[in-house]
Amino acid sequence: MSVVSFIVIAIALGISSMLLMRRCTEAAPVQLSAGLLISFTVAIVHAALFCLGILLGNYLRFEMPDDPEAFSRANSFVLLGLSIIVALKMLWPYMGRKTQPVAYDLNAGTLRVLLFTIATGINGFLLGIGVGFVTPLGGHFHGAFWPLLVAVFLLSYLGIMYGRQHVKLRPRRWMAVSAVIIIVTAIAAVVNAG
């Protein structure tokens, strides 16, 4: 995958973090200084989980010792399947009128915030596993880690500011955009593998 693909995935996961942080701080506001620290923690944990997922995907990918690219199309379909799962998982809470996404209390203490960041980073971890099937982490670590760190940090903090100010967003549309970006990136990987 190219650096552009990693940047696009980072933006999609950043949008998801922005909506989550806006929802959480709208329910229970946090100070901006604490929000800065929370956003940075979320960004580091999400980027680390994404890279850990890529590393796991590297070990799980289909390959032959004499021809590493023999199963490139099959590996790209694994990425597509995991991308669809992640996109549906992200969209599901926004689909019904009665279902509402969960809002977490970010004032609950350091341990709970850390557990919250790990729990919310599962989508990035699953997506990272799919990316690991098509791209080795070695040589692509900086392209995978830094765009995600920056995008999640900035968009999470923006979400905290939006939540404190009770800025109205259209979360269903934003999450649909995020899901479409993830699926289109995976389809591009399948096309490039063919």
mmCIF file with all atom_site columns, C-alpha atoms in Angstrom:
data_model
loop_
_atom_site.group_PDB
_atom_site.id
_atom_site.type_symbol
_atom_site.label_atom_id
_atom_site.label_alt_id
_atom_site.label_comp_id
_atom_site.label_asym_id
_atom_site.label_entity_id
_atom_site.label_seq_id
_atom_site.pdbx_PDB_ins_code
_atom_site.Cartn_x
_atom_site.Cartn_y
_atom_site.Cartn_z
_atom_site.occupancy
_atom_site.B_iso_or_equiv
_atom_site.pdbx_formal_charge
_atom_site.auth_seq_id
_atom_site.auth_comp_id
_atom_site.auth_asym_id
_atom_site.auth_atom_id
_atom_site.pdbx_PDB_model_num
ATOM 1   C CA . MET A 1 1   ? 0.000   0.000   0.000  1.00 0.00 ? 1   MET A CA 1
ATOM 2   C CA . SER A 1 2   ? 1.134   3.515   -0.700 1.00 0.00 ? 2   SER A CA 1
ATOM 3   C CA . VAL A 1 3   ? 1.558   6.343   1.781  1.00 0.00 ? 3   VAL A CA 1
ATOM 4   C CA . VAL A 1 4   ? -1.577  7.945   0.332  1.00 0.00 ? 4   VAL A CA 1
ATOM 5   C CA . SER A 1 5   ? -3.590  4.842   1.271  1.00 0.00 ? 5   SER A CA 1
ATOM 6   C CA . PHE A 1 6   ? -2.281  5.035   4.830  1.00 0.00 ? 6   PHE A CA 1
ATOM 7   C CA . ILE A 1 7   ? -3.182  8.740   5.004  1.00 0.00 ? 7   ILE A CA 1
ATOM 8   C CA . VAL A 1 8   ? -6.700  8.036   3.727  1.00 0.00 ? 8   VAL A CA 1
ATOM 9   C CA . ILE A 1 9   ? -7.178  5.239   6.299  1.00 0.00 ? 9   ILE A CA 1
ATOM 10  C CA . ALA A 1 10  ? -5.864  7.597   8.998  1.00 0.00 ? 10  ALA A CA 1
ATOM 11  C CA . ILE A 1 11  ? -8.429  10.233  8.038  1.00 0.00 ? 11  ILE A CA 1
ATOM 12  C CA . ALA A 1 12  ? -11.250 7.658   8.138  1.00 0.00 ? 12  ALA A CA 1
ATOM 13  C CA . LEU A 1 13  ? -10.253 6.411   11.600 1.00 0.00 ? 13  LEU A CA 1
ATOM 14  C CA . GLY A 1 14  ? -9.735  10.020  12.725 1.00 0.00 ? 14  GLY A CA 1
ATOM 15  C CA . ILE A 1 15  ? -13.303 10.906  11.714 1.00 0.00 ? 15  ILE A CA 1
ATOM 16  C CA . SER A 1 16  ? -14.542 7.984   13.795 1.00 0.00 ? 16  SER A CA 1
ATOM 17  C CA . SER A 1 17  ? -12.528 9.241   16.783 1.00 0.00 ? 17  SER A CA 1
ATOM 18  C CA . MET A 1 18  ? -13.858 12.772  16.296 1.00 0.00 ? 18  MET A CA 1
ATOM 19  C CA . LEU A 1 19  ? -17.457 11.572  16.479 1.00 0.00 ? 19  LEU A CA 1
ATOM 20  C CA . LEU A 1 20  ? -16.706 9.433   19.533 1.00 0.00 ? 20  LEU A CA 1
ATOM 21  C CA . MET A 1 21  ? -14.973 12.253  21.425 1.00 0.00 ? 21  MET A CA 1
ATOM 22  C CA . ARG A 1 22  ? -17.703 14.734  20.563 1.00 0.00 ? 22  ARG A CA 1
ATOM 23  C CA . ARG A 1 23  ? -20.331 12.349  21.887 1.00 0.00 ? 23  ARG A CA 1
ATOM 24  C CA . CYS A 1 24  ? -18.381 11.662  25.087 1.00 0.00 ? 24  CYS A CA 1
ATOM 25  C CA . THR A 1 25  ? -17.601 15.290  25.932 1.00 0.00 ? 25  THR A CA 1
ATOM 26  C CA . GLU A 1 26  ? -21.113 16.403  25.098 1.00 0.00 ? 26  GLU A CA 1
ATOM 27  C CA . ALA A 1 27  ? -22.397 13.986  27.766 1.00 0.00 ? 27  ALA A CA 1
ATOM 28  C CA . ALA A 1 28  ? -19.626 14.732  30.306 1.00 0.00 ? 28  ALA A CA 1
ATOM 29  C CA . PRO A 1 29  ? -17.433 17.760  29.458 1.00 0.00 ? 29  PRO A CA 1
ATOM 30  C CA . VAL A 1 30  ? -13.697 17.681  30.204 1.00 0.00 ? 30  VAL A CA 1
ATOM 31  C CA . GLN A 1 31  ? -11.215 20.531  30.518 1.00 0.00 ? 31  GLN A CA 1
ATOM 32  C CA . LEU A 1 32  ? -9.298  21.358  27.360 1.00 0.00 ? 32  LEU A CA 1
ATOM 33  C CA . SER A 1 33  ? -5.948  20.548  28.962 1.00 0.00 ? 33  SER A CA 1
ATOM 34  C CA . ALA A 1 34  ? -7.231  17.114  30.038 1.00 0.00 ? 34  ALA A CA 1
ATOM 35  C CA . GLY A 1 35  ? -8.786  16.717  26.601 1.00 0.00 ? 35  GLY A CA 1
ATOM 36  C CA . LEU A 1 36  ? -5.403  17.359  25.003 1.00 0.00 ? 36  LEU A CA 1
ATOM 37  C CA . LEU A 1 37  ? -3.845  14.573  27.062 1.00 0.00 ? 37  LEU A CA 1
ATOM 38  C CA . ILE A 1 38  ? -6.756  12.211  26.377 1.00 0.00 ? 38  ILE A CA 1
ATOM 39  C CA . SER A 1 39  ? -6.562  12.901  22.632 1.00 0.00 ? 39  SER A CA 1
ATOM 40  C CA . PHE A 1 40  ? -2.826  12.243  22.604 1.00 0.00 ? 40  PHE A CA 1
ATOM 41  C CA . THR A 1 41  ? -3.291  9.000   24.555 1.00 0.00 ? 41  THR A CA 1
ATOM 42  C CA . VAL A 1 42  ? -6.028  7.865   22.183 1.00 0.00 ? 42  VAL A CA 1
ATOM 43  C CA . ALA A 1 43  ? -3.845  8.693   19.178 1.00 0.00 ? 43  ALA A CA 1
ATOM 44  C CA . ILE A 1 44  ? -0.814  6.789   20.483 1.00 0.00 ? 44  ILE A CA 1
ATOM 45  C CA . VAL A 1 45  ? -2.810  3.711   21.487 1.00 0.00 ? 45  VAL A CA 1
ATOM 46  C CA . HIS A 1 46  ? -4.790  3.624   18.220 1.00 0.00 ? 46  HIS A CA 1
ATOM 47  C CA . ALA A 1 47  ? -1.645  4.020   16.098 1.00 0.00 ? 47  ALA A CA 1
ATOM 48  C CA . ALA A 1 48  ? 0.135   1.325   18.130 1.00 0.00 ? 48  ALA A CA 1
ATOM 49  C CA . LEU A 1 49  ? -2.828  -1.066  17.781 1.00 0.00 ? 49  LEU A CA 1
ATOM 50  C CA . PHE A 1 50  ? -2.967  -0.410  14.029 1.00 0.00 ? 50  PHE A CA 1
ATOM 51  C CA . CYS A 1 51  ? 0.744   -1.226  13.656 1.00 0.00 ? 51  CYS A CA 1
ATOM 52  C CA . LEU A 1 52  ? 0.350   -4.273  15.903 1.00 0.00 ? 52  LEU A CA 1
ATOM 53  C CA . GLY A 1 53  ? -2.480  -5.424  13.640 1.00 0.00 ? 53  GLY A CA 1
ATOM 54  C CA . ILE A 1 54  ? -0.262  -4.986  10.576 1.00 0.00 ? 54  ILE A CA 1
ATOM 55  C CA . LEU A 1 55  ? 2.458   -7.042  12.255 1.00 0.00 ? 55  LEU A CA 1
ATOM 56  C CA . LEU A 1 56  ? -0.040  -9.810  13.082 1.00 0.00 ? 56  LEU A CA 1
ATOM 57  C CA . GLY A 1 57  ? -1.362  -9.703  9.513  1.00 0.00 ? 57  GLY A CA 1
ATOM 58  C CA . ASN A 1 58  ? 2.212   -10.122 8.223  1.00 0.00 ? 58  ASN A CA 1
ATOM 59  C CA . TYR A 1 59  ? 2.477   -13.389 10.152 1.00 0.00 ? 59  TYR A CA 1
ATOM 60  C CA . LEU A 1 60  ? -0.956  -14.621 9.037  1.00 0.00 ? 60  LEU A CA 1
ATOM 61  C CA . ARG A 1 61  ? -0.746  -13.754 5.321  1.00 0.00 ? 61  ARG A CA 1
ATOM 62  C CA . PHE A 1 62  ? -0.760  -16.414 2.633  1.00 0.00 ? 62  PHE A CA 1
ATOM 63  C CA . GLU A 1 63  ? 2.578   -16.811 0.876  1.00 0.00 ? 63  GLU A CA 1
ATOM 64  C CA . MET A 1 64  ? 4.902   -19.369 -0.644 1.00 0.00 ? 64  MET A CA 1
ATOM 65  C CA . PRO A 1 65  ? 8.600   -19.394 0.279  1.00 0.00 ? 65  PRO A CA 1
ATOM 66  C CA . ASP A 1 66  ? 9.792   -19.238 -3.325 1.00 0.00 ? 66  ASP A CA 1
ATOM 67  C CA . ASP A 1 67  ? 7.134   -16.734 -4.535 1.00 0.00 ? 67  ASP A CA 1
ATOM 68  C CA . PRO A 1 68  ? 5.944   -14.225 -1.877 1.00 0.00 ? 68  PRO A CA 1
ATOM 69  C CA . GLU A 1 69  ? 3.470   -12.625 -4.316 1.00 0.00 ? 69  GLU A CA 1
ATOM 70  C CA . ALA A 1 70  ? 1.736   -15.890 -5.323 1.00 0.00 ? 70  ALA A CA 1
ATOM 71  C CA . PHE A 1 71  ? -1.312  -15.188 -3.150 1.00 0.00 ? 71  PHE A CA 1
ATOM 72  C CA . SER A 1 72  ? -1.408  -11.388 -3.453 1.00 0.00 ? 72  SER A CA 1
ATOM 73  C CA . ARG A 1 73  ? -4.973  -11.381 -4.781 1.00 0.00 ? 73  ARG A CA 1
ATOM 74  C CA . ALA A 1 74  ? -6.210  -13.679 -1.998 1.00 0.00 ? 74  ALA A CA 1
ATOM 75  C CA . ASN A 1 75  ? -4.459  -11.498 0.583  1.00 0.00 ? 75  ASN A CA 1
ATOM 76  C CA . SER A 1 76  ? -6.094  -8.388  -0.840 1.00 0.00 ? 76  SER A CA 1
ATOM 77  C CA . PHE A 1 77  ? -9.511  -10.066 -0.524 1.00 0.00 ? 77  PHE A CA 1
ATOM 78  C CA . VAL A 1 78  ? -8.784  -10.660 3.166  1.00 0.00 ? 78  VAL A CA 1
ATOM 79  C CA . LEU A 1 79  ? -8.179  -6.911  3.478  1.00 0.00 ? 79  LEU A CA 1
ATOM 80  C CA . LEU A 1 80  ? -11.446 -6.217  1.673  1.00 0.00 ? 80  LEU A CA 1
ATOM 81  C CA . GLY A 1 81  ? -13.375 -8.603  3.936  1.00 0.00 ? 81  GLY A CA 1
ATOM 82  C CA . LEU A 1 82  ? -11.954 -7.116  7.132  1.00 0.00 ? 82  LEU A CA 1
ATOM 83  C CA . SER A 1 83  ? -12.565 -3.599  5.799  1.00 0.00 ? 83  SER A CA 1
ATOM 84  C CA . ILE A 1 84  ? -16.228 -4.406  5.170  1.00 0.00 ? 84  ILE A CA 1
ATOM 85  C CA . ILE A 1 85  ? -16.538 -5.875  8.678  1.00 0.00 ? 85  ILE A CA 1
ATOM 86  C CA . VAL A 1 86  ? -14.959 -2.768  10.240 1.00 0.00 ? 86  VAL A CA 1
ATOM 87  C CA . ALA A 1 87  ? -17.106 -0.422  8.125  1.00 0.00 ? 87  ALA A CA 1
ATOM 88  C CA . LEU A 1 88  ? -20.318 -2.233  9.117  1.00 0.00 ? 88  LEU A CA 1
ATOM 89  C CA . LYS A 1 89  ? -19.196 -2.316  12.768 1.00 0.00 ? 89  LYS A CA 1
ATOM 90  C CA . MET A 1 90  ? -18.639 1.434   12.666 1.00 0.00 ? 90  MET A CA 1
ATOM 91  C CA . LEU A 1 91  ? -21.937 2.163   10.896 1.00 0.00 ? 91  LEU A CA 1
ATOM 92  C CA . TRP A 1 92  ? -24.193 -0.213  12.836 1.00 0.00 ? 92  TRP A CA 1
ATOM 93  C CA . PRO A 1 93  ? -24.900 2.035   15.882 1.00 0.00 ? 93  PRO A CA 1
ATOM 94  C CA . TYR A 1 94  ? -25.911 4.880   13.567 1.00 0.00 ? 94  TYR A CA 1
ATOM 95  C CA . MET A 1 95  ? -28.279 2.905   11.343 1.00 0.00 ? 95  MET A CA 1
ATOM 96  C CA . GLY A 1 96  ? -31.411 2.606   13.459 1.00 0.00 ? 96  GLY A CA 1
ATOM 97  C CA . ARG A 1 97  ? -33.470 5.311   15.062 1.00 0.00 ? 97  ARG A CA 1
ATOM 98  C CA . LYS A 1 98  ? -33.587 3.488   18.399 1.00 0.00 ? 98  LYS A CA 1
ATOM 99  C CA . THR A 1 99  ? -29.909 2.521   18.549 1.00 0.00 ? 99  THR A CA 1
ATOM 100 C CA . GLN A 1 100 ? -27.544 5.144   19.906 1.00 0.00 ? 100 GLN A CA 1
ATOM 101 C CA . PRO A 1 101 ? -23.763 4.901   20.105 1.00 0.00 ? 101 PRO A CA 1
ATOM 102 C CA . VAL A 1 102 ? -22.330 4.637   23.594 1.00 0.00 ? 102 VAL A CA 1
ATOM 103 C CA . ALA A 1 103 ? -20.902 7.720   25.321 1.00 0.00 ? 103 ALA A CA 1
ATOM 104 C CA . TYR A 1 104 ? -18.079 7.113   27.791 1.00 0.00 ? 104 TYR A CA 1
ATOM 105 C CA . ASP A 1 105 ? -17.231 9.249   30.818 1.00 0.00 ? 105 ASP A CA 1
ATOM 106 C CA . LEU A 1 106 ? -13.761 10.652  30.157 1.00 0.00 ? 106 LEU A CA 1
ATOM 107 C CA . ASN A 1 107 ? -13.568 11.989  33.740 1.00 0.00 ? 107 ASN A CA 1
ATOM 108 C CA . ALA A 1 108 ? -13.656 8.455   35.196 1.00 0.00 ? 108 ALA A CA 1
ATOM 109 C CA . GLY A 1 109 ? -9.926  8.188   35.941 1.00 0.00 ? 109 GLY A CA 1
ATOM 110 C CA . THR A 1 110 ? -6.704  7.272   34.202 1.00 0.00 ? 110 THR A CA 1
ATOM 111 C CA . LEU A 1 111 ? -7.178  3.498   34.148 1.00 0.00 ? 111 LEU A CA 1
ATOM 112 C CA . ARG A 1 112 ? -10.680 3.724   32.706 1.00 0.00 ? 112 ARG A CA 1
ATOM 113 C CA . VAL A 1 113 ? -9.568  6.188   30.030 1.00 0.00 ? 113 VAL A CA 1
ATOM 114 C CA . LEU A 1 114 ? -6.716  3.846   29.092 1.00 0.00 ? 114 LEU A CA 1
ATOM 115 C CA . LEU A 1 115 ? -9.132  0.911   28.849 1.00 0.00 ? 115 LEU A CA 1
ATOM 116 C CA . PHE A 1 116 ? -11.463 3.136   26.821 1.00 0.00 ? 116 PHE A CA 1
ATOM 117 C CA . THR A 1 117 ? -8.681  3.901   24.335 1.00 0.00 ? 117 THR A CA 1
ATOM 118 C CA . ILE A 1 118 ? -7.859  0.211   23.931 1.00 0.00 ? 118 ILE A CA 1
ATOM 119 C CA . ALA A 1 119 ? -11.528 -0.717  23.470 1.00 0.00 ? 119 ALA A CA 1
ATOM 120 C CA . THR A 1 120 ? -12.086 1.982   20.859 1.00 0.00 ? 120 THR A CA 1
ATOM 121 C CA . GLY A 1 121 ? -8.914  1.016   18.985 1.00 0.00 ? 121 GLY A CA 1
ATOM 122 C CA . ILE A 1 122 ? -10.224 -2.431  18.031 1.00 0.00 ? 122 ILE A CA 1
ATOM 123 C CA . ASN A 1 123 ? -11.467 -1.178  14.637 1.00 0.00 ? 123 ASN A CA 1
ATOM 124 C CA . GLY A 1 124 ? -7.994  0.069   13.796 1.00 0.00 ? 124 GLY A CA 1
ATOM 125 C CA . PHE A 1 125 ? -6.484  -3.202  15.006 1.00 0.00 ? 125 PHE A CA 1
ATOM 126 C CA . LEU A 1 126 ? -8.790  -5.268  12.761 1.00 0.00 ? 126 LEU A CA 1
ATOM 127 C CA . LEU A 1 127 ? -8.111  -2.980  9.832  1.00 0.00 ? 127 LEU A CA 1
ATOM 128 C CA . GLY A 1 128 ? -4.394  -3.276  10.555 1.00 0.00 ? 128 GLY A CA 1
ATOM 129 C CA . ILE A 1 129 ? -4.621  -7.062  10.323 1.00 0.00 ? 129 ILE A CA 1
ATOM 130 C CA . GLY A 1 130 ? -6.132  -6.691  6.853  1.00 0.00 ? 130 GLY A CA 1
ATOM 131 C CA . VAL A 1 131 ? -3.457  -4.202  5.820  1.00 0.00 ? 131 VAL A CA 1
ATOM 132 C CA . GLY A 1 132 ? -0.821  -6.622  7.103  1.00 0.00 ? 132 GLY A CA 1
ATOM 133 C CA . PHE A 1 133 ? -2.000  -9.192  4.583  1.00 0.00 ? 133 PHE A CA 1
ATOM 134 C CA . VAL A 1 134 ? -1.034  -6.889  1.698  1.00 0.00 ? 134 VAL A CA 1
ATOM 135 C CA . THR A 1 135 ? 1.778   -4.727  3.124  1.00 0.00 ? 135 THR A CA 1
ATOM 136 C CA . PRO A 1 136 ? 4.745   -5.648  5.324  1.00 0.00 ? 136 PRO A CA 1
ATOM 137 C CA . LEU A 1 137 ? 5.270   -3.464  8.390  1.00 0.00 ? 137 LEU A CA 1
ATOM 138 C CA . GLY A 1 138 ? 9.014   -3.351  7.770  1.00 0.00 ? 138 GLY A CA 1
ATOM 139 C CA . GLY A 1 139 ? 9.719   -0.388  5.534  1.00 0.00 ? 139 GLY A CA 1
ATOM 140 C CA . HIS A 1 140 ? 6.180   0.980   5.980  1.00 0.00 ? 140 HIS A CA 1
ATOM 141 C CA . PHE A 1 141 ? 6.128   1.617   9.746  1.00 0.00 ? 141 PHE A CA 1
ATOM 142 C CA . HIS A 1 142 ? 6.499   5.394   9.483  1.00 0.00 ? 142 HIS A CA 1
ATOM 143 C CA . GLY A 1 143 ? 3.887   5.575   6.729  1.00 0.00 ? 143 GLY A CA 1
ATOM 144 C CA . ALA A 1 144 ? 1.429   3.617   8.878  1.00 0.00 ? 144 ALA A CA 1
ATOM 145 C CA . PHE A 1 145 ? 2.146   5.078   12.329 1.00 0.00 ? 145 PHE A CA 1
ATOM 146 C CA . TRP A 1 146 ? 2.612   8.835   11.885 1.00 0.00 ? 146 TRP A CA 1
ATOM 147 C CA . PRO A 1 147 ? -0.390  9.696   9.676  1.00 0.00 ? 147 PRO A CA 1
ATOM 148 C CA . LEU A 1 148 ? -2.701  7.796   12.014 1.00 0.00 ? 148 LEU A CA 1
ATOM 149 C CA . LEU A 1 149 ? -1.168  9.408   15.100 1.00 0.00 ? 149 LEU A CA 1
ATOM 150 C CA . VAL A 1 150 ? -1.562  12.913  13.683 1.00 0.00 ? 150 VAL A CA 1
ATOM 151 C CA . ALA A 1 151 ? -5.060  12.412  12.229 1.00 0.00 ? 151 ALA A CA 1
ATOM 152 C CA . VAL A 1 152 ? -6.508  10.765  15.339 1.00 0.00 ? 152 VAL A CA 1
ATOM 153 C CA . PHE A 1 153 ? -4.892  13.326  17.649 1.00 0.00 ? 153 PHE A CA 1
ATOM 154 C CA . LEU A 1 154 ? -6.117  16.371  15.728 1.00 0.00 ? 154 LEU A CA 1
ATOM 155 C CA . LEU A 1 155 ? -9.591  15.055  14.949 1.00 0.00 ? 155 LEU A CA 1
ATOM 156 C CA . SER A 1 156 ? -10.097 13.673  18.471 1.00 0.00 ? 156 SER A CA 1
ATOM 157 C CA . TYR A 1 157 ? -9.223  17.037  19.972 1.00 0.00 ? 157 TYR A CA 1
ATOM 158 C CA . LEU A 1 158 ? -11.522 18.730  17.478 1.00 0.00 ? 158 LEU A CA 1
ATOM 159 C CA . GLY A 1 159 ? -14.264 16.342  18.603 1.00 0.00 ? 159 GLY A CA 1
ATOM 160 C CA . ILE A 1 160 ? -13.617 17.271  22.244 1.00 0.00 ? 160 ILE A CA 1
ATOM 161 C CA . MET A 1 161 ? -13.942 20.960  21.396 1.00 0.00 ? 161 MET A CA 1
ATOM 162 C CA . TYR A 1 162 ? -17.125 20.295  19.411 1.00 0.00 ? 162 TYR A CA 1
ATOM 163 C CA . GLY A 1 163 ? -18.583 18.314  22.301 1.00 0.00 ? 163 GLY A CA 1
ATOM 164 C CA . ARG A 1 164 ? -17.801 21.050  24.839 1.00 0.00 ? 164 ARG A CA 1
ATOM 165 C CA . GLN A 1 165 ? -19.471 23.650  22.616 1.00 0.00 ? 165 GLN A CA 1
ATOM 166 C CA . HIS A 1 166 ? -22.384 21.322  21.713 1.00 0.00 ? 166 HIS A CA 1
ATOM 167 C CA . VAL A 1 167 ? -21.704 21.824  18.014 1.00 0.00 ? 167 VAL A CA 1
ATOM 168 C CA . LYS A 1 168 ? -24.205 19.915  15.939 1.00 0.00 ? 168 LYS A CA 1
ATOM 169 C CA . LEU A 1 169 ? -22.789 17.442  13.455 1.00 0.00 ? 169 LEU A CA 1
ATOM 170 C CA . ARG A 1 170 ? -24.445 14.864  11.271 1.00 0.00 ? 170 ARG A CA 1
ATOM 171 C CA . PRO A 1 171 ? -22.795 11.784  12.762 1.00 0.00 ? 171 PRO A CA 1
ATOM 172 C CA . ARG A 1 172 ? -24.525 9.332   10.430 1.00 0.00 ? 172 ARG A CA 1
ATOM 173 C CA . ARG A 1 173 ? -23.181 11.131  7.360  1.00 0.00 ? 173 ARG A CA 1
ATOM 174 C CA . TRP A 1 174 ? -19.681 11.501  8.788  1.00 0.00 ? 174 TRP A CA 1
ATOM 175 C CA . MET A 1 175 ? -19.537 7.831   9.729  1.00 0.00 ? 175 MET A CA 1
ATOM 176 C CA . ALA A 1 176 ? -20.858 6.838   6.305  1.00 0.00 ? 176 ALA A CA 1
ATOM 177 C CA . VAL A 1 177 ? -18.056 8.874   4.712  1.00 0.00 ? 177 VAL A CA 1
ATOM 178 C CA . SER A 1 178 ? -15.526 7.166   6.978  1.00 0.00 ? 178 SER A CA 1
ATOM 179 C CA . ALA A 1 179 ? -16.869 3.698   6.103  1.00 0.00 ? 179 ALA A CA 1
ATOM 180 C CA . VAL A 1 180 ? -16.885 4.430   2.373  1.00 0.00 ? 180 VAL A CA 1
ATOM 181 C CA . ILE A 1 181 ? -13.279 5.672   2.542  1.00 0.00 ? 181 ILE A CA 1
ATOM 182 C CA . ILE A 1 182 ? -12.180 2.439   4.225  1.00 0.00 ? 182 ILE A CA 1
ATOM 183 C CA . ILE A 1 183 ? -13.986 0.205   1.709  1.00 0.00 ? 183 ILE A CA 1
ATOM 184 C CA . VAL A 1 184 ? -12.754 2.186   -1.325 1.00 0.00 ? 184 VAL A CA 1
ATOM 185 C CA . THR A 1 185 ? -9.163  1.931   -0.080 1.00 0.00 ? 185 THR A CA 1
ATOM 186 C CA . ALA A 1 186 ? -9.547  -1.850  0.239  1.00 0.00 ? 186 ALA A CA 1
ATOM 187 C CA . ILE A 1 187 ? -11.087 -2.095  -3.246 1.00 0.00 ? 187 ILE A CA 1
ATOM 188 C CA . ALA A 1 188 ? -8.110  -0.143  -4.612 1.00 0.00 ? 188 ALA A CA 1
ATOM 189 C CA . ALA A 1 189 ? -5.783  -2.680  -2.973 1.00 0.00 ? 189 ALA A CA 1
ATOM 190 C CA . VAL A 1 190 ? -7.691  -5.530  -4.661 1.00 0.00 ? 190 VAL A CA 1
ATOM 191 C CA . VAL A 1 191 ? -7.466  -3.800  -8.049 1.00 0.00 ? 191 VAL A CA 1
ATOM 192 C CA . ASN A 1 192 ? -3.731  -3.175  -7.608 1.00 0.00 ? 192 ASN A CA 1
ATOM 193 C CA . ALA A 1 193 ? -3.168  -6.815  -6.638 1.00 0.00 ? 193 ALA A CA 1
ATOM 194 C CA . GLY A 1 194 ? -4.896  -8.058  -9.780 1.00 0.00 ? 194 GLY A CA 1
#
